[in-house]
Coordinates of C-alpha atoms and ligand atoms in Angstrom, one line a residue:
X1 CA 82.1 -37.4 -62.4
X2 CA 83.5 -35.7 -65.4
X3 CA 83.7 -32.5 -63.4
X4 CA 85.6 -34.3 -60.6
X5 CA 88.1 -35.6 -63.1
X6 CA 88.8 -32.2 -64.6
X7 CA 89.2 -30.8 -61.1
X8 CA 91.8 -33.4 -60.3
X9 CA 93.8 -32.8 -63.4
X10 CA 93.7 -29.0 -63.0
X11 CA 94.4 -29.4 -59.3
X12 CA 97.7 -31.2 -60.0
X13 CA 99.0 -28.9 -62.7
X14 CA 98.1 -25.8 -60.8
X15 CA 99.4 -27.1 -57.5
X16 CA 102.8 -27.9 -59.0
X17 CA 103.3 -24.3 -60.0
X18 CA 102.0 -22.4 -57.0
X19 CA 100.2 -23.6 -53.9
X20 CA 96.6 -22.7 -54.3
X21 CA 94.5 -23.8 -51.3
X22 CA 92.1 -26.7 -52.2
X23 CA 88.9 -24.6 -51.4
X24 CA 90.1 -21.8 -53.7
X25 CA 90.8 -24.3 -56.4
X26 CA 87.3 -25.6 -56.1
X27 CA 85.8 -22.1 -56.2
X28 CA 87.7 -21.5 -59.4
X29 CA 86.5 -24.7 -60.9
X30 CA 82.9 -23.8 -59.9
X31 CA 83.3 -20.4 -61.6
X32 CA 84.3 -22.0 -64.8
X33 CA 81.3 -24.2 -64.6
X34 CA 78.7 -21.6 -64.0
X35 CA 80.1 -19.1 -66.5
X36 CA 81.7 -21.3 -69.1
X37 CA 82.6 -18.4 -71.4
X38 CA 85.3 -17.5 -69.0
X39 CA 87.4 -20.5 -69.8
X40 CA 87.8 -19.5 -73.4
X41 CA 89.4 -16.2 -72.4
X42 CA 91.0 -16.5 -69.0
X43 CA 93.2 -18.7 -67.0
X44 CA 92.0 -18.1 -63.5
X45 CA 94.9 -18.5 -61.1
X46 CA 93.8 -17.2 -57.7
X47 CA 91.1 -15.8 -55.5
X48 CA 92.0 -12.3 -54.4
X49 CA 89.0 -11.1 -52.5
X50 CA 85.9 -12.2 -50.9
X51 CA 83.1 -10.1 -49.5
X52 CA 79.4 -10.3 -48.7
X53 CA 78.3 -9.7 -52.2
X54 CA 81.1 -10.9 -54.3
X55 CA 84.2 -13.0 -54.8
X56 CA 87.1 -11.6 -56.8
X57 CA 89.5 -13.7 -58.8
X58 CA 92.8 -13.1 -60.7
X59 CA 92.7 -14.1 -64.3
X60 CA 95.2 -14.0 -67.1
X61 CA 94.3 -13.5 -70.8
X62 CA 96.3 -13.7 -73.9
X63 CA 95.9 -10.4 -75.7
X64 CA 95.7 -9.8 -79.5
X65 CA 99.2 -8.3 -79.3
X66 CA 100.4 -11.6 -77.9
X67 CA 101.0 -10.1 -74.5
X68 CA 99.5 -11.8 -71.4
X69 CA 97.5 -9.5 -69.2
X70 CA 96.1 -9.8 -65.8
X71 CA 92.5 -9.0 -64.9
X72 CA 90.4 -8.9 -61.7
X73 CA 87.2 -10.9 -62.2
X74 CA 84.5 -9.9 -59.8
X75 CA 81.8 -12.6 -59.5
X76 CA 78.7 -11.0 -57.9
X77 CA 76.5 -13.1 -55.7
X78 CA 73.6 -14.4 -57.8
X79 CA 71.0 -13.0 -55.4
X80 CA 72.0 -9.4 -56.0
X81 CA 69.2 -7.4 -57.4
X82 CA 69.6 -6.9 -61.2
X83 CA 69.3 -3.1 -60.9
X84 CA 71.9 -3.1 -58.2
X85 CA 74.3 -5.1 -60.4
X86 CA 73.6 -2.8 -63.4
X87 CA 74.1 0.3 -61.3
X88 CA 77.5 -0.9 -60.1
X89 CA 78.5 -1.6 -63.7
X90 CA 77.2 1.8 -64.8
X91 CA 79.3 3.6 -62.1
X92 CA 82.4 1.8 -63.4
X93 CA 81.6 2.5 -67.1
X94 CA 80.4 6.1 -66.8
X95 CA 82.8 7.4 -64.1
X96 CA 85.5 4.8 -64.1
X97 CA 88.7 4.4 -66.0
X98 CA 90.1 7.8 -65.0
X99 CA 91.0 10.0 -62.0
X100 CA 92.0 7.0 -59.9
X101 CA 88.6 5.4 -60.3
X102 CA 88.5 1.7 -61.5
X103 CA 87.2 1.1 -65.0
X104 CA 85.6 -2.0 -66.5
X105 CA 86.9 -4.0 -69.4
X106 CA 84.1 -6.5 -70.0
X107 CA 81.2 -8.2 -68.4
X108 CA 80.1 -11.8 -68.6
X109 CA 76.7 -13.1 -67.7
X110 CA 75.1 -16.5 -67.6
X111 CA 71.7 -16.8 -66.0
X112 CA 71.9 -15.1 -62.6
X113 CA 75.7 -15.0 -62.6
X114 CA 77.5 -11.8 -63.5
X115 CA 81.3 -11.5 -63.7
X116 CA 82.8 -8.0 -64.0
X117 CA 86.2 -7.9 -65.7
X118 CA 88.5 -5.1 -64.6
X119 CA 92.2 -4.2 -65.1
X120 CA 94.1 -5.8 -62.3
X121 CA 95.8 -3.4 -59.9
X122 CA 98.4 -5.2 -57.8
X123 CA 98.2 -3.8 -54.3
X124 CA 99.5 -4.5 -50.8
X125 CA 97.1 -4.9 -47.9
X126 CA 96.8 -1.5 -46.1
X127 CA 97.3 -3.1 -42.8
X128 CA 100.8 -4.3 -43.8
X129 CA 102.1 -0.9 -44.9
X130 CA 100.2 1.7 -42.9
X131 CA 102.9 2.1 -40.2
X132 CA 105.8 2.2 -42.6
X133 CA 104.6 4.9 -45.0
X134 CA 106.6 8.2 -45.2
X135 CA 104.7 11.4 -44.6
X136 CA 105.1 12.2 -48.3
X137 CA 103.5 8.9 -49.2
X138 CA 100.6 9.6 -46.9
X139 CA 100.1 13.0 -48.4
X140 CA 100.1 11.5 -51.9
X141 CA 97.8 8.7 -50.9
X142 CA 95.2 11.0 -49.4
X143 CA 95.4 13.4 -52.3
X144 CA 94.7 10.6 -54.8
X145 CA 91.8 9.3 -52.8
X146 CA 90.3 12.8 -52.6
X147 CA 90.8 13.2 -56.4
X148 CA 88.8 10.0 -57.0
X149 CA 86.1 11.2 -54.6
X150 CA 85.9 14.6 -56.4
X151 CA 85.4 12.7 -59.6
X152 CA 82.6 10.4 -58.5
X153 CA 80.9 13.1 -56.5
X154 CA 80.8 15.2 -59.7
X155 CA 78.7 12.4 -61.2
X156 CA 76.4 12.4 -58.2
X157 CA 77.7 9.1 -56.9
X158 CA 77.9 8.5 -53.2
X159 CA 80.2 5.6 -52.8
X160 CA 79.1 4.7 -49.2
X161 CA 81.8 2.3 -48.5
X162 CA 85.1 4.3 -48.6
X163 CA 87.8 2.3 -46.7
X164 CA 91.3 1.1 -47.5
X165 CA 90.2 -2.3 -48.9
X166 CA 88.1 -0.4 -51.6
X167 CA 91.0 2.0 -52.5
X168 CA 93.7 -0.1 -54.1
X169 CA 97.2 1.3 -53.7
X170 CA 100.3 0.1 -55.5
X171 CA 103.1 1.6 -53.5
X172 CA 105.9 0.8 -55.9
X173 CA 104.2 2.1 -59.1
X174 CA 102.3 4.8 -57.3
X175 CA 99.0 3.7 -58.7
X176 CA 95.7 4.2 -57.0
X177 CA 92.2 2.8 -57.8
X178 CA 88.9 3.3 -56.1
X179 CA 86.8 0.1 -56.5
X180 CA 83.5 -1.4 -55.3
X181 CA 80.4 0.5 -56.2
X182 CA 78.3 -2.3 -54.8
X183 CA 76.7 -0.1 -52.2
X184 CA 76.8 3.2 -54.1
X185 CA 73.8 5.5 -54.2
X186 CA 72.9 8.5 -56.2
X187 CA 72.4 12.1 -55.1
X188 CA 69.0 13.5 -56.2
X189 CA 70.6 14.9 -59.3
X190 CA 72.9 12.0 -60.1
X191 CA 74.1 11.4 -63.7
X192 CA 74.0 7.7 -63.2
X193 CA 70.5 6.7 -64.4
X194 CA 70.5 3.3 -62.7
X195 CA 71.3 4.9 -59.4
X196 CA 68.1 6.9 -59.9
X197 CA 66.2 3.8 -60.6
X198 CA 67.6 2.2 -57.5
X199 CA 66.3 5.1 -55.5
X200 CA 62.9 4.7 -57.1
X201 CA 63.0 1.0 -56.1
X202 CA 63.9 1.9 -52.6
X203 CA 60.9 4.2 -52.3
X204 CA 58.4 1.9 -54.0
X205 CA 59.3 -1.1 -51.9
X206 CA 59.2 1.2 -48.8
X207 CA 62.2 -0.5 -47.4
X208 CA 62.1 0.1 -43.7
X209 CA 65.3 -1.9 -43.4
X210 CA 67.4 0.1 -45.7
X211 CA 68.9 -0.7 -49.0
X212 CA 70.0 -4.2 -48.3
X213 CA 66.6 -5.4 -49.5
X214 CA 67.8 -4.8 -52.9
X215 CA 70.4 -7.5 -52.6
X216 CA 67.6 -10.0 -52.4
X217 CA 66.5 -10.8 -55.9
X218 CA 63.1 -11.8 -54.7
X219 CA 62.4 -8.4 -53.3
X220 CA 60.4 -7.2 -56.3
X221 CA 58.7 -10.5 -56.9
X222 CA 57.6 -11.6 -53.5
X223 CA 57.0 -9.2 -50.7
X224 CA 57.2 -11.9 -48.1
X225 CA 60.7 -13.0 -49.2
X226 CA 61.7 -9.3 -49.2
X227 CA 61.1 -9.0 -45.5
X228 CA 62.4 -12.5 -44.6
X229 CA 65.5 -11.9 -46.6
X230 CA 66.3 -9.1 -44.4
X231 CA 65.4 -10.5 -41.0
X232 CA 67.6 -13.4 -41.6
X233 CA 71.1 -12.6 -40.6
X234 CA 73.5 -12.6 -43.6
X235 CA 75.6 -15.7 -43.7
X236 CA 78.8 -13.9 -44.5
X237 CA 80.1 -11.0 -42.6
X238 CA 80.0 -7.5 -43.9
X239 CA 83.5 -7.4 -45.0
X240 CA 85.5 -10.6 -44.6
X241 CA 88.7 -8.8 -45.7
X242 CA 88.7 -6.1 -43.1
X243 CA 87.5 -8.7 -40.6
X244 CA 90.8 -10.6 -41.0
X245 CA 92.6 -7.5 -39.9
X246 CA 91.1 -7.7 -36.5
X247 CA 93.8 -10.1 -35.6
X248 CA 96.3 -7.4 -36.1
X249 CA 98.5 -6.5 -33.1
X250 CA 97.2 -3.0 -33.0
X251 CA 94.3 -2.9 -30.6
X252 CA 91.2 -1.1 -31.6
X253 CA 89.9 1.7 -29.5
X254 CA 87.8 0.7 -26.6
X255 CA 84.4 2.3 -25.9
X256 CA 84.6 4.7 -23.0
X257 CA 81.1 5.6 -22.2
X258 CA 77.6 4.3 -22.8
X259 CA 75.7 6.1 -25.5
X260 CA 72.2 5.9 -26.8
X261 CA 70.3 7.6 -29.6
X262 CA 66.9 8.8 -28.4
X263 CA 64.1 8.0 -30.7
X264 CA 63.1 11.2 -32.4
X265 CA 59.8 12.6 -31.3
X266 CA 57.2 10.9 -33.5
X267 CA 55.4 13.1 -35.9
X268 CA 53.5 10.9 -38.2
X269 CA 53.1 8.1 -35.6
X270 CA 51.5 8.4 -32.2
X271 CA 53.9 7.5 -29.4
X272 CA 51.5 4.9 -28.0
X273 CA 51.8 2.8 -31.2
X274 CA 54.5 0.2 -31.1
X275 CA 55.8 -1.7 -34.1
X276 CA 54.5 -5.2 -34.4
X277 CA 56.5 -6.5 -37.4
X278 CA 59.7 -7.4 -35.8
X279 CA 60.6 -11.1 -36.7
X280 CA 57.3 -11.5 -38.5
X281 CA 57.1 -11.8 -42.3
X282 CA 55.4 -8.6 -43.1
X283 CA 56.0 -4.9 -42.6
X284 CA 53.4 -3.4 -40.2
X285 CA 51.4 -0.2 -41.0
X286 CA 53.3 1.7 -38.3
X287 CA 56.6 1.0 -40.0
X288 CA 55.2 1.8 -43.4
X289 CA 54.1 5.2 -42.1
X290 CA 57.5 5.9 -40.6
X291 CA 59.0 7.5 -43.6
X292 CA 61.6 9.5 -41.9
X293 CA 63.2 6.4 -40.4
X294 CA 64.1 5.1 -43.9
X295 CA 67.8 5.7 -43.9
X296 CA 70.4 3.7 -45.8
X297 CA 72.9 2.2 -43.5
X298 CA 75.6 0.7 -45.7
X299 CA 79.3 0.5 -45.1
X300 CA 81.5 -0.6 -42.2
X301 CA 80.8 0.8 -38.7
X302 CA 84.3 2.2 -38.2
X303 CA 84.1 4.3 -41.3
X304 CA 80.5 5.5 -41.0
X305 CA 79.8 9.2 -40.6
X306 CA 77.9 10.4 -37.5
X307 CA 74.8 11.1 -39.7
X308 CA 74.9 7.5 -41.0
X309 CA 75.4 6.1 -37.5
X310 CA 72.4 8.1 -36.2
X311 CA 70.3 7.1 -39.3
X312 CA 69.8 10.6 -40.5
X313 CA 67.6 10.3 -43.6
X314 CA 69.4 13.0 -45.6
X315 CA 72.8 11.6 -46.5
X316 CA 74.9 13.0 -49.2
X317 CA 78.4 12.9 -50.6
X318 CA 79.7 14.2 -47.3
X319 CA 79.5 10.7 -45.8
X320 CA 82.4 9.7 -48.1
X321 CA 84.4 12.7 -46.9
X322 CA 84.1 11.5 -43.3
X323 CA 85.3 8.0 -44.3
X324 CA 88.3 9.6 -46.0
X325 CA 89.0 11.4 -42.8
X326 CA 89.0 8.1 -40.9
X327 CA 91.5 6.8 -43.4
X328 CA 93.7 9.9 -42.9
X329 CA 93.5 9.3 -39.1
X330 CA 94.8 5.8 -39.7
X331 CA 97.6 7.1 -41.9
X332 CA 98.7 9.8 -39.5
X333 CA 98.6 7.6 -36.4
X334 CA 99.8 4.4 -38.1
X335 CA 96.9 2.5 -36.6
X336 CA 94.6 0.3 -38.6
X337 CA 91.7 -0.2 -38.1
X338 CA 91.4 3.1 -36.2
X339 CA 87.9 2.6 -35.1
X340 CA 86.9 -1.0 -34.6
X341 CA 83.3 -1.1 -33.7
X342 CA 81.0 -4.0 -33.9
X343 CA 77.9 -1.8 -34.0
X344 CA 76.9 1.7 -34.6
X345 CA 76.6 2.9 -31.0
X346 CA 80.1 1.7 -30.2
X347 CA 81.3 3.5 -33.4
X348 CA 79.5 6.7 -32.2
X349 CA 81.1 6.4 -28.8
X350 CA 84.6 6.0 -30.3
X351 CA 83.9 9.1 -32.4
X352 CA 82.9 11.0 -29.3
X353 CA 86.1 9.9 -27.6
X354 CA 88.1 11.7 -30.3
X355 CA 85.9 14.6 -31.2
X356 CA 84.2 15.2 -27.9
X357 CA 80.8 14.2 -26.6
X358 CA 79.3 17.7 -26.4
X359 CA 80.5 18.5 -29.9
X360 CA 78.9 15.3 -31.3
X361 CA 75.7 15.9 -29.5
X362 CA 75.5 19.5 -30.8
X363 CA 76.2 18.4 -34.3
X364 CA 73.6 15.6 -34.2
X365 CA 71.1 18.1 -33.0
X366 CA 71.6 20.1 -36.2
X367 CA 70.6 17.1 -38.3
X368 CA 67.7 16.3 -36.0
X369 CA 69.1 13.5 -33.8
X370 CA 69.3 13.4 -30.0
X371 CA 72.2 11.5 -28.5
X372 CA 72.5 10.7 -24.8
X373 CA 75.9 10.1 -23.4
X374 CA 76.6 8.9 -19.8
X375 CA 79.7 11.0 -19.3
X376 CA 81.4 14.0 -20.9
X377 CA 84.3 13.2 -23.1
X378 CA 86.5 16.2 -24.1
X379 CA 87.7 16.6 -27.7
X380 CA 91.3 15.5 -28.3
X381 CA 94.0 17.5 -30.1
X382 CA 94.4 15.6 -33.4
X383 CA 98.2 16.2 -33.6
X384 CA 98.8 15.1 -30.0
X385 CA 96.6 12.0 -30.6
X386 CA 98.3 10.9 -33.8
X387 CA 101.8 11.6 -32.7
X388 CA 101.3 9.8 -29.4
X389 CA 99.8 6.7 -31.2
X390 CA 102.7 6.8 -33.7
X391 CA 105.1 6.8 -30.8
X392 CA 106.9 10.0 -31.6
X393 CA 105.5 11.9 -28.7
X394 CA 105.6 10.7 -25.1
X395 CA 102.5 11.5 -23.2
X396 CA 103.2 13.6 -20.2
X397 CA 99.8 15.2 -20.4
X398 CA 97.7 13.3 -17.8
X399 CA 94.4 14.5 -19.2
X400 CA 95.2 12.3 -22.2
X401 CA 93.2 9.1 -22.1
X402 CA 95.3 6.2 -21.1
X403 CA 94.1 3.9 -23.9
X404 CA 95.7 6.2 -26.4
X405 CA 99.1 6.1 -24.8
X406 CA 101.4 3.9 -27.0
X407 CA 102.9 2.2 -24.0
X408 CA 99.5 0.8 -23.0
X409 CA 99.3 -1.3 -26.1
X410 CA 100.3 -4.8 -25.2
X411 CA 102.2 -5.4 -28.4
X412 CA 104.6 -2.6 -27.7
X413 CA 105.2 -3.6 -24.2
X414 CA 106.2 -7.1 -25.3
X415 CA 108.5 -5.6 -27.9
X416 CA 110.4 -3.6 -25.3
X417 CA 110.8 -6.6 -22.9
X418 CA 112.0 -9.3 -25.3
X419 CA 113.4 -8.2 -28.6
X420 CA 114.1 -10.7 -31.3
X421 CA 116.4 -10.0 -34.2
X422 CA 113.4 -9.5 -36.3
X423 CA 112.0 -7.0 -33.9
X424 CA 115.4 -5.2 -33.8
X425 CA 115.1 -4.7 -37.5
X426 CA 111.5 -3.6 -37.2
X427 CA 112.6 -1.1 -34.4
X428 CA 115.4 0.4 -36.6
X429 CA 112.9 0.7 -39.5
X430 CA 110.6 2.5 -37.2
X431 CA 113.4 4.8 -36.2
X432 CA 114.3 5.6 -39.8
X433 CA 110.6 6.0 -40.4
X434 CA 110.7 9.0 -38.0
X435 CA 113.1 10.6 -40.4
X436 CA 110.6 10.0 -43.2
X437 CA 109.0 13.4 -42.6
X438 CA 107.3 12.4 -39.4
X439 CA 109.1 14.8 -37.2
X440 CA 108.1 17.8 -39.3
X441 CA 104.5 17.1 -40.1
X442 CA 102.9 20.5 -41.2
X443 CA 99.9 21.8 -39.4
X444 CA 98.0 21.8 -42.8
X445 CA 97.5 18.1 -42.6
X446 CA 95.8 18.3 -39.2
X447 CA 93.7 21.2 -40.4
X448 CA 92.5 19.0 -43.3
X449 CA 91.9 16.1 -41.0
X450 CA 89.8 18.4 -38.8
X451 CA 87.8 19.5 -41.8
X452 CA 87.2 16.0 -43.0
X453 CA 86.2 14.8 -39.5
X454 CA 83.7 17.7 -39.2
X455 CA 80.8 16.2 -37.2
X456 CA 78.3 18.3 -39.2
X457 CA 77.8 17.1 -42.8
X458 CA 76.6 20.6 -43.7
X459 CA 79.9 22.2 -43.0
X460 CA 82.2 19.2 -43.7
X461 CA 84.7 20.0 -46.5
X462 CA 83.9 18.8 -50.0
X463 CA 86.2 16.7 -52.1
X464 CA 86.5 19.5 -54.7
X465 CA 87.5 21.9 -51.9
X466 CA 90.1 19.6 -50.4
X467 CA 92.2 19.6 -53.6
X468 CA 92.7 23.3 -53.1
X469 CA 93.8 22.9 -49.5
X470 CA 97.2 24.3 -48.7
X471 CA 98.5 20.8 -48.0
X472 CA 98.4 20.1 -51.7
X473 CA 99.6 23.5 -52.9
X474 CA 102.6 22.1 -54.8
X475 CA 100.8 19.0 -56.3
X476 CA 99.6 20.0 -59.7
X477 CA 98.0 17.9 -62.4
Ligands
LIG501 P1 83.3 -6.5 -52.4 O1 82.0 -5.8 -52.8 O2 83.1 -8.0 -52.2 O3 84.0 -5.8 -51.3 P2 85.4 -5.4 -54.1 O4 85.1 -4.8 -55.4 O5 85.7 -4.4 -53.0 O6 84.2 -6.4 -53.7 O7 86.6 -6.3 -54.3 C1 87.1 -7.1 -53.2 C2 88.6 -7.1 -53.2 O8 89.1 -7.7 -54.4 C3 89.2 -5.8 -53.0 O9 89.4 -5.3 -51.7 C4 90.6 -6.0 -53.7 O10 91.5 -6.6 -52.8 C5 90.2 -7.0 -54.8 N1 90.0 -6.3 -56.1 C6 88.8 -5.8 -56.5 N2 89.0 -5.3 -57.7 C7 90.3 -5.4 -58.0 C8 91.1 -5.0 -59.1 N3 90.6 -4.3 -60.2 N4 92.4 -5.3 -59.1 C9 93.0 -5.9 -58.1 N5 92.3 -6.3 -57.0 C10 90.9 -6.1 -57.0
LIG502 MG1 84.9 -4.0 -51.1
LIG503 ZN1 56.8 -2.6 -37.7

């Protein structure tokens, strides 16, 4: 009752200032309740992010200097594994706070609830700005992302979830911040001790389902819960934020051929043996013996590297480089999301549509995976692709897949037929955008894109090497 009264009081005062949706207000009230220490320091004013494993709030604090400062408060779901939470914090404390990597100010804990306090970086949703950036802004954006990647890779951190919602960009102040180490993993020689421990946990629990088991706190206590926790579908989607962008006018790429990954020839397991643990509450002996199938599969399908999509067990920092390549593809084409796939096979098909089916099959062979594709898809010229999607190149080339022709996107067809004043403005902005360096894009950027989207992780460019790429020749710091 008392709680309800406070809620009403707060609700009124807050609502008079700025309209906060009722459910957000209740979430804020709940956060104050479960981690009461917060209320002595922060005035929480909004919810700014919600994902599978956390909710992020905006909080204001009065500093010793008398100044009010804004912070991002990340409340991790209480079922996250303690080592997982500690590893995320350690990434922020050890590698963060410099080189465009988010740092941490403080951490609150009460029982199972952990709230990570970080400096607040105001940012605009990528989807709202991607088509209006100048070429120079794009060059700077990708440079700063690669700089952050070089920094974390130096520490042996594989981020595993590189995408625009995890790279905050303040266009006005030219600030950049890589966030969200919630899915990070360590390289074998990582300097982040807890990432090592996390790897140890993965091995001892013999997780056939990948690392997500670690998000279930019961996984170390009760082996039955561990399996059940994974078989049950998560209640929330993998990334609610990027999910919202599906409603965007830009249509995602369609799948153009059917694809399958052939099961690798069994070595430890006889081919006649079939798994019997699916939907049961235990891991069968066959699965336990299938060590090479244990491959982490974190991230968002559209940003996953081919070796992740095909569940290659050796995954390194190169997977982040691929994701950076997908971001660059979005920046150059003005399309976001570029690959919108609901599952890994669709994502793989979309990759083949751009990079070629034969090329993808060949690369997969090198990391020990066999892909079967129902038809041959030729690789596309990256410049032609991006310029066509951006609408600065008309497509006379009839070998060019129709779904990539700008005029085939319903949004644009409507725009041409009935133009409102607003659309007129949008159109003129898009015309001036073409003067924003888009008519003279250097070959260097497509060379870098090609090297990031290298299908073979062995030869894919490293973050350290990208910073010496001719595209960034004049950027020194
Ligand atoms: P999740 O694991 O739930 O994806 P993130 O750490 O990615 O959590 O945070 C979710 C969202 O919250 C981000 O996409 C961003 O919009 C916002 N956010 C996170 N950290 C900050 C920060 N330090 N400053 C501003 N916004 C942030
Ligand atoms: Mg995130
Ligand atoms: Zn099994």
